Short mmCIF file of C-alpha atoms and ligand atoms in Angstrom, two decimals:
data_model
loop_
_atom_site.label_atom_id
_atom_site.label_comp_id
_atom_site.label_asym_id
_atom_site.label_seq_id
_atom_site.Cartn_x
_atom_site.Cartn_y
_atom_site.Cartn_z
CA MET X 270 23.37 -20.47 -12.96
CA THR X 271 23.24 -16.75 -13.75
CA GLN X 272 20.50 -15.05 -11.73
CA VAL X 273 18.50 -12.05 -12.93
CA LEU X 274 16.12 -10.45 -10.41
CA ILE X 275 13.38 -8.03 -11.42
CA LEU X 276 12.08 -6.09 -8.43
CA GLY X 277 8.50 -4.89 -8.88
CA ALA X 278 5.76 -6.03 -11.27
CA GLY X 279 4.54 -2.62 -12.39
CA TYR X 280 4.74 -1.38 -15.99
CA ALA X 281 8.55 -1.57 -16.15
CA GLY X 282 8.83 -4.93 -14.35
CA MET X 283 6.18 -6.70 -16.44
CA ARG X 284 7.65 -5.40 -19.71
CA THR X 285 11.22 -6.37 -18.67
CA ALA X 286 10.06 -9.90 -17.75
CA LYS X 287 8.15 -10.33 -21.01
CA ILE X 288 11.11 -9.33 -23.19
CA LEU X 289 13.71 -11.26 -21.17
CA ALA X 290 11.55 -14.38 -21.45
CA LYS X 291 11.91 -14.17 -25.24
CA LYS X 292 15.43 -12.80 -25.65
CA ALA X 293 17.60 -13.89 -22.70
CA PRO X 294 19.83 -16.93 -23.26
CA ASN X 295 18.14 -20.16 -22.11
CA ASP X 296 20.50 -20.92 -19.25
CA ILE X 297 19.61 -17.72 -17.36
CA ASN X 298 17.33 -17.92 -14.33
CA ILE X 299 14.90 -14.97 -14.21
CA THR X 300 12.78 -14.13 -11.16
CA LEU X 301 10.18 -11.39 -10.85
CA ILE X 302 9.41 -10.32 -7.27
CA ASP X 303 6.37 -8.35 -6.08
CA LYS X 304 4.62 -7.94 -2.74
CA GLU X 305 1.25 -8.28 -4.47
CA THR X 306 0.04 -11.23 -6.53
CA TYR X 307 -1.57 -8.92 -9.07
CA HIS X 308 -0.39 -6.14 -11.41
CA THR X 309 -2.30 -2.84 -11.42
CA GLU X 310 -2.69 -0.61 -14.47
CA LYS X 311 -1.95 2.48 -12.41
CA THR X 312 -2.73 4.91 -15.23
CA ASN X 313 -6.38 3.95 -14.64
CA LEU X 314 -6.51 4.35 -10.83
CA HIS X 315 -8.64 7.50 -11.20
CA GLU X 316 -11.45 5.40 -12.71
CA VAL X 317 -11.63 3.13 -9.66
CA ALA X 318 -11.36 6.17 -7.34
CA ALA X 319 -14.43 7.71 -8.99
CA GLY X 320 -16.31 4.42 -9.05
CA THR X 321 -16.67 4.35 -12.83
CA ILE X 322 -15.13 0.88 -13.17
CA SER X 323 -14.53 -2.01 -10.82
CA PRO X 324 -11.01 -2.68 -9.44
CA ASP X 325 -10.71 -6.01 -11.29
CA ARG X 326 -10.89 -4.16 -14.65
CA ILE X 327 -7.52 -2.49 -13.97
CA SER X 328 -5.67 -5.39 -12.36
CA TYR X 329 -4.70 -8.91 -13.32
CA ASP X 330 -3.05 -11.93 -11.74
CA ILE X 331 0.70 -11.80 -12.39
CA ARG X 332 1.17 -15.59 -12.51
CA GLU X 333 -1.59 -16.01 -15.08
CA VAL X 334 0.15 -13.84 -17.67
CA LEU X 335 3.85 -14.49 -17.05
CA PRO X 336 5.69 -16.62 -19.60
CA GLU X 337 6.58 -20.05 -18.19
CA ARG X 338 10.30 -19.46 -17.97
CA ILE X 339 9.91 -16.52 -15.53
CA ASN X 340 9.71 -17.44 -11.83
CA PHE X 341 7.37 -15.31 -9.77
CA LEU X 342 8.06 -14.70 -6.09
CA ASN X 343 5.30 -13.10 -4.03
CA ALA X 344 7.47 -11.36 -1.42
CA GLU X 345 8.27 -7.86 -0.18
CA VAL X 346 11.68 -6.40 -0.98
CA VAL X 347 12.96 -4.39 1.99
CA LYS X 348 16.54 -3.60 1.03
CA ILE X 349 18.95 -3.92 -1.87
CA ASP X 350 22.65 -4.32 -1.10
CA VAL X 351 24.39 -3.37 -4.34
CA ASP X 352 27.88 -3.86 -2.87
CA HIS X 353 27.19 -7.51 -2.05
CA LYS X 354 24.80 -8.06 -4.99
CA CYS X 355 21.87 -9.26 -2.93
CA VAL X 356 18.27 -8.38 -2.06
CA TYR X 357 16.63 -8.71 1.38
CA LEU X 358 13.02 -9.86 1.61
CA LYS X 359 10.63 -9.24 4.50
CA GLY X 360 10.63 -12.04 7.07
CA GLN X 361 13.56 -13.90 5.46
CA ASP X 362 17.04 -13.93 7.00
CA ASN X 363 18.92 -15.05 3.92
CA PRO X 364 19.10 -12.57 1.08
CA LEU X 365 18.68 -13.51 -2.57
CA GLU X 366 21.83 -13.14 -4.62
CA TYR X 367 21.90 -11.81 -8.16
CA ASP X 368 24.19 -11.31 -11.14
CA GLN X 369 21.95 -8.62 -12.65
CA VAL X 370 19.14 -6.75 -10.94
CA VAL X 371 16.41 -4.55 -12.40
CA ILE X 372 14.98 -2.18 -9.79
CA CYS X 373 11.51 -0.93 -10.71
CA LEU X 374 9.74 -0.52 -7.39
CA GLY X 375 7.35 2.26 -8.39
CA PHE X 376 6.00 5.40 -6.72
CA LYS X 377 4.16 6.50 -3.62
CA SER X 378 2.11 9.55 -2.79
CA GLU X 379 4.26 12.39 -1.39
CA SER X 380 3.09 14.61 1.48
CA PHE X 381 5.91 17.17 1.12
CA GLY X 382 5.90 17.36 4.93
CA ILE X 383 2.53 19.16 4.97
CA ASP X 384 0.75 18.72 8.31
CA GLY X 385 -2.05 16.17 8.53
CA VAL X 386 -1.77 14.86 4.96
CA GLU X 387 -1.09 11.26 5.90
CA GLN X 388 -3.70 11.20 8.66
CA TYR X 389 -6.59 13.11 7.12
CA SER X 390 -6.40 12.88 3.34
CA LEU X 391 -6.63 9.96 0.93
CA PRO X 392 -3.71 9.21 -1.40
CA LEU X 393 -4.18 7.75 -4.87
CA ASP X 394 -1.16 5.55 -5.43
CA THR X 395 -2.35 1.93 -5.19
CA LEU X 396 -5.42 -0.12 -6.07
CA ASP X 397 -6.47 -0.23 -2.39
CA ALA X 398 -6.00 3.53 -2.11
CA ALA X 399 -8.26 4.05 -5.15
CA LYS X 400 -10.90 1.77 -3.60
CA ASN X 401 -10.70 3.81 -0.36
CA VAL X 402 -11.38 7.05 -2.26
CA TRP X 403 -14.50 5.63 -3.92
CA ASN X 404 -15.64 4.09 -0.65
CA SER X 405 -15.30 7.44 1.14
CA ILE X 406 -17.23 9.30 -1.58
CA GLU X 407 -20.05 6.77 -1.77
CA GLN X 408 -20.41 6.30 2.01
CA SER X 409 -20.43 10.07 2.65
CA VAL X 410 -23.11 10.73 0.04
CA LYS X 411 -25.19 7.82 1.33
CA ARG X 412 -24.79 9.11 4.92
CA PHE X 413 -25.98 12.61 4.04
CA ASN X 414 -29.66 11.70 4.21
CA GLU X 415 -29.23 10.87 7.91
CA THR X 416 -26.61 13.43 8.95
CA LYS X 417 -27.67 16.40 6.78
CA ASP X 418 -24.02 17.39 7.24
CA GLU X 419 -22.99 19.51 4.21
CA ARG X 420 -19.45 18.14 4.47
CA ASP X 421 -20.74 14.73 3.36
CA LEU X 422 -21.58 16.25 -0.02
CA ASN X 423 -18.23 18.04 -0.39
CA ILE X 424 -15.19 16.56 -2.11
CA VAL X 425 -11.82 18.32 -2.27
CA ILE X 426 -9.17 17.26 -4.77
CA CYS X 427 -5.75 18.61 -3.74
CA GLY X 428 -3.55 19.36 -6.76
CA ALA X 429 -4.45 19.70 -10.44
CA GLY X 430 -1.61 17.67 -11.94
CA PHE X 431 -2.46 14.80 -14.29
CA THR X 432 -3.84 12.64 -11.49
CA GLY X 433 -6.03 15.38 -10.06
CA ILE X 434 -7.40 16.36 -13.48
CA GLU X 435 -8.17 12.75 -14.45
CA VAL X 436 -10.02 12.11 -11.15
CA LEU X 437 -12.02 15.31 -11.64
CA GLY X 438 -12.90 14.23 -15.19
CA GLU X 439 -14.27 10.89 -13.95
CA LEU X 440 -16.16 12.50 -11.06
CA ALA X 441 -17.84 14.92 -13.48
CA ASN X 442 -19.45 11.90 -15.15
CA LYS X 443 -20.13 9.80 -12.09
CA LEU X 444 -21.50 12.24 -9.49
CA PRO X 445 -24.86 13.05 -11.16
CA GLU X 446 -25.62 9.29 -11.10
CA LEU X 447 -24.64 9.06 -7.41
CA GLN X 448 -26.74 12.07 -6.51
CA GLN X 449 -29.69 10.54 -8.33
CA ARG X 450 -29.22 7.19 -6.63
CA TYR X 451 -29.24 8.65 -3.09
CA GLN X 452 -31.59 11.56 -3.91
CA THR X 453 -29.32 14.21 -2.40
CA PRO X 454 -28.77 17.89 -3.23
CA SER X 455 -25.81 18.46 -5.57
CA ILE X 456 -22.41 17.12 -4.65
CA LYS X 457 -19.78 19.88 -4.62
CA VAL X 458 -16.30 19.26 -5.99
CA THR X 459 -13.47 21.74 -5.45
CA CYS X 460 -9.90 21.46 -6.69
CA LEU X 461 -7.10 23.41 -5.00
CA GLU X 462 -4.03 24.04 -7.15
CA ARG X 463 -0.97 26.10 -6.23
CA ALA X 464 -0.11 27.14 -9.80
CA THR X 465 -2.14 29.81 -11.54
CA SER X 466 -2.63 27.70 -14.66
CA ILE X 467 -3.03 23.95 -15.28
CA LEU X 468 -1.33 21.29 -17.38
CA PRO X 469 1.81 23.30 -18.19
CA MET X 470 3.08 20.60 -20.57
CA PHE X 471 0.13 21.26 -22.89
CA SER X 472 -0.63 24.33 -24.97
CA LYS X 473 -2.81 27.05 -23.43
CA GLU X 474 -5.61 26.00 -25.77
CA LEU X 475 -5.79 22.52 -24.20
CA GLY X 476 -5.45 23.95 -20.68
CA ASP X 477 -8.38 26.29 -21.39
CA TYR X 478 -10.40 23.42 -22.88
CA THR X 479 -9.86 21.48 -19.63
CA LEU X 480 -10.87 24.47 -17.47
CA ASN X 481 -14.02 24.88 -19.60
CA PHE X 482 -14.83 21.20 -19.12
CA MET X 483 -14.55 21.66 -15.34
CA SER X 484 -16.71 24.77 -15.34
CA LYS X 485 -19.36 23.04 -17.53
CA HIS X 486 -19.55 20.28 -14.90
CA ASN X 487 -19.73 22.71 -11.95
CA ILE X 488 -16.29 21.78 -10.66
CA ASN X 489 -14.79 24.67 -8.75
CA MET X 490 -11.12 25.10 -9.72
CA ILE X 491 -9.32 27.38 -7.26
CA LEU X 492 -5.96 28.23 -8.84
CA GLY X 493 -3.13 29.96 -6.95
CA ALA X 494 -4.21 28.12 -3.76
CA GLU X 495 -1.28 26.79 -1.73
CA ILE X 496 -2.37 24.01 0.63
CA ASN X 497 -0.54 24.24 3.98
CA GLY X 498 -2.39 21.80 6.19
CA VAL X 499 -5.04 19.10 6.40
CA SER X 500 -6.97 18.27 9.55
CA ASP X 501 -10.14 16.33 10.33
CA ARG X 502 -12.39 17.01 7.30
CA LYS X 503 -10.67 20.35 6.66
CA VAL X 504 -8.07 21.67 4.19
CA SER X 505 -6.23 24.93 4.92
CA TYR X 506 -4.74 26.97 2.12
CA LYS X 507 -3.38 30.37 1.27
CA LEU X 508 -4.90 32.35 -1.58
CA ASN X 509 -3.67 35.87 -2.40
CA ASP X 510 -2.02 36.09 1.04
CA GLU X 511 -5.26 35.22 2.77
CA GLU X 512 -5.60 32.08 4.92
CA LYS X 513 -8.69 30.05 3.95
CA GLU X 514 -10.33 26.72 4.75
CA LEU X 515 -12.55 24.21 3.01
CA GLU X 516 -14.52 21.49 4.72
CA ALA X 517 -15.19 18.10 3.13
CA SER X 518 -15.69 14.48 4.14
CA THR X 519 -13.52 13.30 1.25
CA ILE X 520 -10.13 14.95 0.74
CA VAL X 521 -8.04 13.37 -2.03
CA TRP X 522 -4.28 14.03 -2.10
CA THR X 523 -2.89 14.23 -5.64
CA VAL X 524 -0.15 16.78 -5.06
CA GLY X 525 2.76 14.73 -6.34
CA VAL X 526 4.65 11.49 -5.99
CA SER X 527 8.09 10.17 -5.08
CA GLY X 528 9.89 6.90 -5.77
CA SER X 529 9.72 3.94 -3.37
CA ASP X 530 11.22 4.38 0.13
CA ILE X 531 13.32 1.27 -0.49
CA MET X 532 15.74 3.37 -2.55
CA GLU X 533 16.71 5.48 0.47
CA ASP X 534 16.44 2.51 2.86
CA SER X 535 19.08 0.81 0.67
CA ASN X 536 21.39 3.84 0.92
CA LEU X 537 21.19 4.40 -2.82
CA PRO X 538 21.90 7.99 -3.93
CA ALA X 539 18.20 8.86 -4.22
CA LYS X 540 16.39 12.18 -4.09
CA ARG X 541 12.67 11.82 -3.35
CA GLY X 542 13.12 8.11 -4.05
CA ARG X 543 14.65 8.61 -7.50
CA VAL X 544 18.21 7.74 -8.51
CA ILE X 545 20.00 9.44 -11.39
CA VAL X 546 21.04 6.75 -13.84
CA ASP X 547 23.71 6.76 -16.54
CA ASP X 548 23.24 6.51 -20.32
CA HIS X 549 22.60 2.77 -20.00
CA LEU X 550 20.03 3.15 -17.19
CA ASN X 551 22.58 1.77 -14.74
CA LEU X 552 23.39 2.94 -11.26
CA GLU X 553 26.76 4.72 -11.37
CA ASP X 554 29.66 2.20 -11.18
CA HIS X 555 27.20 -0.71 -11.18
CA PRO X 556 26.66 -2.00 -14.74
CA GLU X 557 24.77 -4.96 -13.23
CA VAL X 558 22.14 -2.69 -11.60
CA TYR X 559 19.37 -1.23 -13.77
CA VAL X 560 17.01 1.37 -12.27
CA LEU X 561 13.77 1.95 -14.20
CA GLY X 562 10.44 3.75 -14.01
CA ASP X 563 9.37 5.89 -11.05
CA VAL X 564 12.53 5.20 -9.03
CA ALA X 565 14.80 6.38 -11.89
CA ALA X 566 15.74 9.91 -12.84
CA VAL X 567 16.72 10.02 -16.53
CA MET X 568 18.06 13.39 -17.59
CA ASP X 569 16.38 15.12 -20.52
CA PRO X 570 19.30 16.62 -22.51
CA THR X 571 17.05 19.44 -23.79
CA SER X 572 15.79 20.74 -20.45
CA ASN X 573 18.68 19.39 -18.35
CA ARG X 574 16.07 18.16 -15.86
CA PRO X 575 14.85 14.61 -15.31
CA TYR X 576 11.99 13.52 -17.57
CA PRO X 577 8.64 13.39 -15.74
CA VAL X 578 7.75 9.88 -14.59
CA THR X 579 5.08 8.26 -16.75
CA ALA X 580 4.06 4.73 -17.71
CA GLN X 581 5.29 5.51 -21.23
CA ILE X 582 8.88 6.26 -20.16
CA ALA X 583 8.89 3.25 -17.79
CA LEU X 584 7.90 0.95 -20.68
CA SER X 585 10.48 2.46 -23.00
CA GLN X 586 13.23 2.04 -20.37
CA ALA X 587 12.18 -1.57 -19.76
CA THR X 588 12.36 -2.37 -23.48
CA TYR X 589 15.88 -0.95 -23.64
CA ALA X 590 17.12 -2.58 -20.40
CA ALA X 591 15.75 -6.03 -21.29
CA LYS X 592 17.46 -5.92 -24.72
CA ARG X 593 20.74 -4.81 -23.17
CA ILE X 594 20.65 -7.45 -20.42
CA SER X 595 19.90 -10.17 -23.00
CA LYS X 596 22.83 -9.11 -25.20
CA THR X 597 25.23 -8.76 -22.27
CA LEU X 598 24.34 -12.20 -20.93
CA ASP X 599 24.90 -13.57 -24.43
CA ASN X 600 28.39 -11.99 -24.36
CA LYS X 601 27.49 -9.60 -27.18
CA ASP X 602 28.25 -5.88 -27.27
CA PHE X 603 25.43 -3.43 -26.78
CA ASP X 604 26.85 0.05 -26.51
CA GLU X 605 23.77 1.91 -27.70
CA LYS X 606 22.77 4.58 -25.19
CA TYR X 607 19.24 4.93 -23.89
CA GLU X 608 17.30 7.69 -25.64
CA TYR X 609 13.73 8.66 -24.95
CA HIS X 610 11.34 9.86 -27.63
CA SER X 611 7.97 10.72 -26.14
CA LEU X 612 5.00 9.65 -28.24
CA GLY X 613 2.91 12.35 -26.61
CA THR X 614 0.67 12.73 -23.60
CA VAL X 615 -3.05 12.24 -22.97
CA ALA X 616 -5.12 13.36 -19.98
CA SER X 617 -8.59 11.84 -19.86
CA LEU X 618 -11.64 13.85 -18.85
CA GLY X 619 -14.02 11.02 -18.09
CA ASP X 620 -14.92 8.26 -20.50
CA ARG X 621 -15.73 10.34 -23.58
CA ASP X 622 -13.46 13.36 -23.38
CA ALA X 623 -9.73 14.05 -23.08
CA VAL X 624 -6.92 16.35 -24.15
CA ALA X 625 -3.79 15.08 -25.88
CA GLU X 626 -0.63 16.23 -27.59
CA THR X 627 1.19 13.83 -29.82
CA SER X 628 3.63 14.16 -32.68
CA LEU X 629 3.40 12.87 -36.20
CA ALA X 630 6.20 13.31 -38.75
CA GLY X 631 7.85 15.86 -36.46
CA LYS X 632 4.67 17.95 -36.09
CA THR X 633 2.82 18.43 -32.81
CA ILE X 634 -0.81 17.40 -33.05
CA LYS X 635 -3.30 18.65 -30.49
CA LEU X 636 -6.41 16.57 -29.87
CA LYS X 637 -9.41 17.22 -27.67
CA GLY X 638 -12.77 15.54 -27.06
CA TYR X 639 -13.58 12.10 -28.55
CA PRO X 640 -10.42 11.56 -30.64
CA ALA X 641 -8.18 12.21 -27.61
CA SER X 642 -10.33 9.90 -25.47
CA ALA X 643 -10.14 7.14 -28.11
CA LEU X 644 -6.35 7.53 -28.17
CA LYS X 645 -6.20 6.96 -24.39
CA LYS X 646 -8.25 3.76 -24.79
CA VAL X 647 -5.98 2.47 -27.54
CA ILE X 648 -2.97 3.08 -25.24
CA THR X 649 -4.68 1.16 -22.40
CA ASP X 650 -5.51 -1.79 -24.69
CA LYS X 651 -1.99 -1.89 -26.14
CA SER X 652 -0.47 -2.05 -22.66
CA LEU X 653 -2.80 -4.92 -21.65
CA TYR X 654 -1.99 -6.79 -24.86
CA LYS X 655 1.79 -6.36 -24.68
CA ASP X 656 2.40 -6.80 -20.95
CA ALA X 657 -0.36 -9.29 -20.11
CA ASN X 658 -1.85 -11.17 -23.08
CA ILE X 659 -4.61 -11.05 -25.65
CA SER X 660 -7.21 -12.71 -23.44
CA THR X 661 -6.59 -10.16 -20.63
CA MET X 662 -6.94 -7.39 -23.20
CA LEU X 663 -10.22 -8.87 -24.45
CA LYS X 664 -11.55 -9.19 -20.86
CA LYS X 665 -10.39 -5.85 -19.48
CA GLY X 666 -9.72 -3.59 -22.46
CA ARG X 667 -11.72 -0.62 -23.77
CA TYR X 668 -13.49 -1.13 -27.10
CA ASP X 669 -16.33 1.36 -26.93
CA LEU X 670 -14.18 3.90 -28.74
CA TRP X 671 -16.81 5.70 -30.76
CA LYS X 672 -20.10 5.21 -28.92
P1 LIG N 701 2.14 16.22 -10.32
O1 LIG N 701 3.38 16.50 -9.58
O2 LIG N 701 2.21 16.08 -11.77
O3 LIG N 701 1.01 17.30 -9.96
C1 LIG N 701 0.79 17.78 -8.66
C2 LIG N 701 0.08 19.13 -8.72
O4 LIG N 701 -0.08 19.60 -7.38
C3 LIG N 701 0.86 20.22 -9.46
O5 LIG N 701 0.02 20.88 -10.36
C4 LIG N 701 1.34 21.16 -8.35
O6 LIG N 701 1.40 22.52 -8.76
C5 LIG N 701 0.26 20.97 -7.29
N1 LIG N 701 0.75 21.26 -5.92
C6 LIG N 701 1.94 20.90 -5.38
N2 LIG N 701 2.02 21.31 -4.08
C7 LIG N 701 0.85 21.96 -3.82
C8 LIG N 701 0.30 22.58 -2.66
N3 LIG N 701 0.96 22.65 -1.50
N4 LIG N 701 -0.94 23.14 -2.75
C9 LIG N 701 -1.65 23.08 -3.91
N5 LIG N 701 -1.19 22.49 -5.03
C10 LIG N 701 0.05 21.92 -4.99
O7 LIG N 701 1.56 14.87 -9.63
P2 LIG N 701 0.53 13.81 -10.19
O8 LIG N 701 -0.59 14.46 -10.89
O9 LIG N 701 0.23 12.90 -9.05
O10 LIG N 701 1.36 13.01 -11.25
C11 LIG N 701 2.53 12.27 -10.84
C12 LIG N 701 3.33 11.86 -12.07
O11 LIG N 701 2.59 10.89 -12.81
C13 LIG N 701 3.59 13.03 -13.00
O12 LIG N 701 4.89 12.91 -13.52
C14 LIG N 701 2.56 12.86 -14.08
O13 LIG N 701 3.01 13.37 -15.32
C15 LIG N 701 2.38 11.34 -14.12
N6 LIG N 701 1.00 11.02 -14.54
C16 LIG N 701 0.75 10.99 -15.88
C17 LIG N 701 -0.54 10.73 -16.32
C18 LIG N 701 -0.80 10.70 -17.82
O14 LIG N 701 0.14 10.71 -18.59
N7 LIG N 701 -2.06 10.69 -18.23
C19 LIG N 701 -1.58 10.50 -15.41
C20 LIG N 701 -1.29 10.55 -14.04
C21 LIG N 701 0.00 10.83 -13.62
#
């Protein structure tokens, strides 16, 4: 029997499985493999990190939502051997063989070789990592009344990319409540960002709106600050050629991501865990190997650089790959090349505010405040509906759009 393996049950893996279940010929055996038993909506990790929602709101049991014809294997992939068409799993001597494989193993936080990052700062790349961030914030604030150590009321967010900005947005809403609960002086939040402006993919107007939001919520944005080391409750950085330090009990690392280590461990031609794919999202010379999502580098013909990794592009790649695999396995031609058309981007600023750029009839539309925030919620609900099911969307979705 023809075997299709899908490696990773993130956005790309879940979407691929869902479409293959409907479209692949009936005599194909399809297996989805993940080291966890649950899927995490990683675009919402910042909410768990800031304690604004519980972890179960952004995760769901994979088995509960998978169509019956998809097998689920709860196992850890350690290596892919594309020459012998097989996948090695942790603790198992015999590899699994495949006819077609879809590699979508996701991202991890990247330290860029900066000293002390792994030991002394908290990444934000998994559900457990997000729980750790919230735990550190809450425990430090709670502890302050005994320690009177100022560092317990200081939080440093490293990097003002999308992740950093979205965490800051949530914290702006959550921290006054935390301060009230533990009756502490104000909690100080500082963000260190190397660039001298933020959100370069948005217009200056939306960047300024975001900076105003931060200033209104007493978040100290230090731009032009290059972090060069992290040690015990301390971040070192360079600002205008001057070496500086900040002390904090919670240091969150949102300075960038790379694709899964398994890409390099498998000797695939990866750079920072990402492999350049061809027009059909295949590994070069391997039409049976699809690489999707955060481990794939798809070239943007306009900029001649890879598109940034987002859930949106992962879902669009999965839709394409699943259709192509289904046609190929049905012995039909499918020569259409993969093309990406971004629907726009949203960065949330807490539960009621956001900035967004989207396009309608070829025109760029800029949104800020409530409408942008509502758009983000619609995107979250749509993803839960399409990749899980309607009951998961009803249980975990966001409906308070206009409160
Ligand atoms: P990022 O790479 O987008 O941002 C990292 C930020 O850290 C950048 O602004 C960079 O200038 C800064 N930085 C890098 N090195 C530094 C240093 N030494 N000192 C100080 N600052 C430094 O990473 P991210 O925010 O984790 O996002 C990862 C990917 O996920 C991106 O492609 C992003 O677009 C995507 N994402 C999208 C959304 C969304 O669409 N809403 C949300 C989260 C993440």
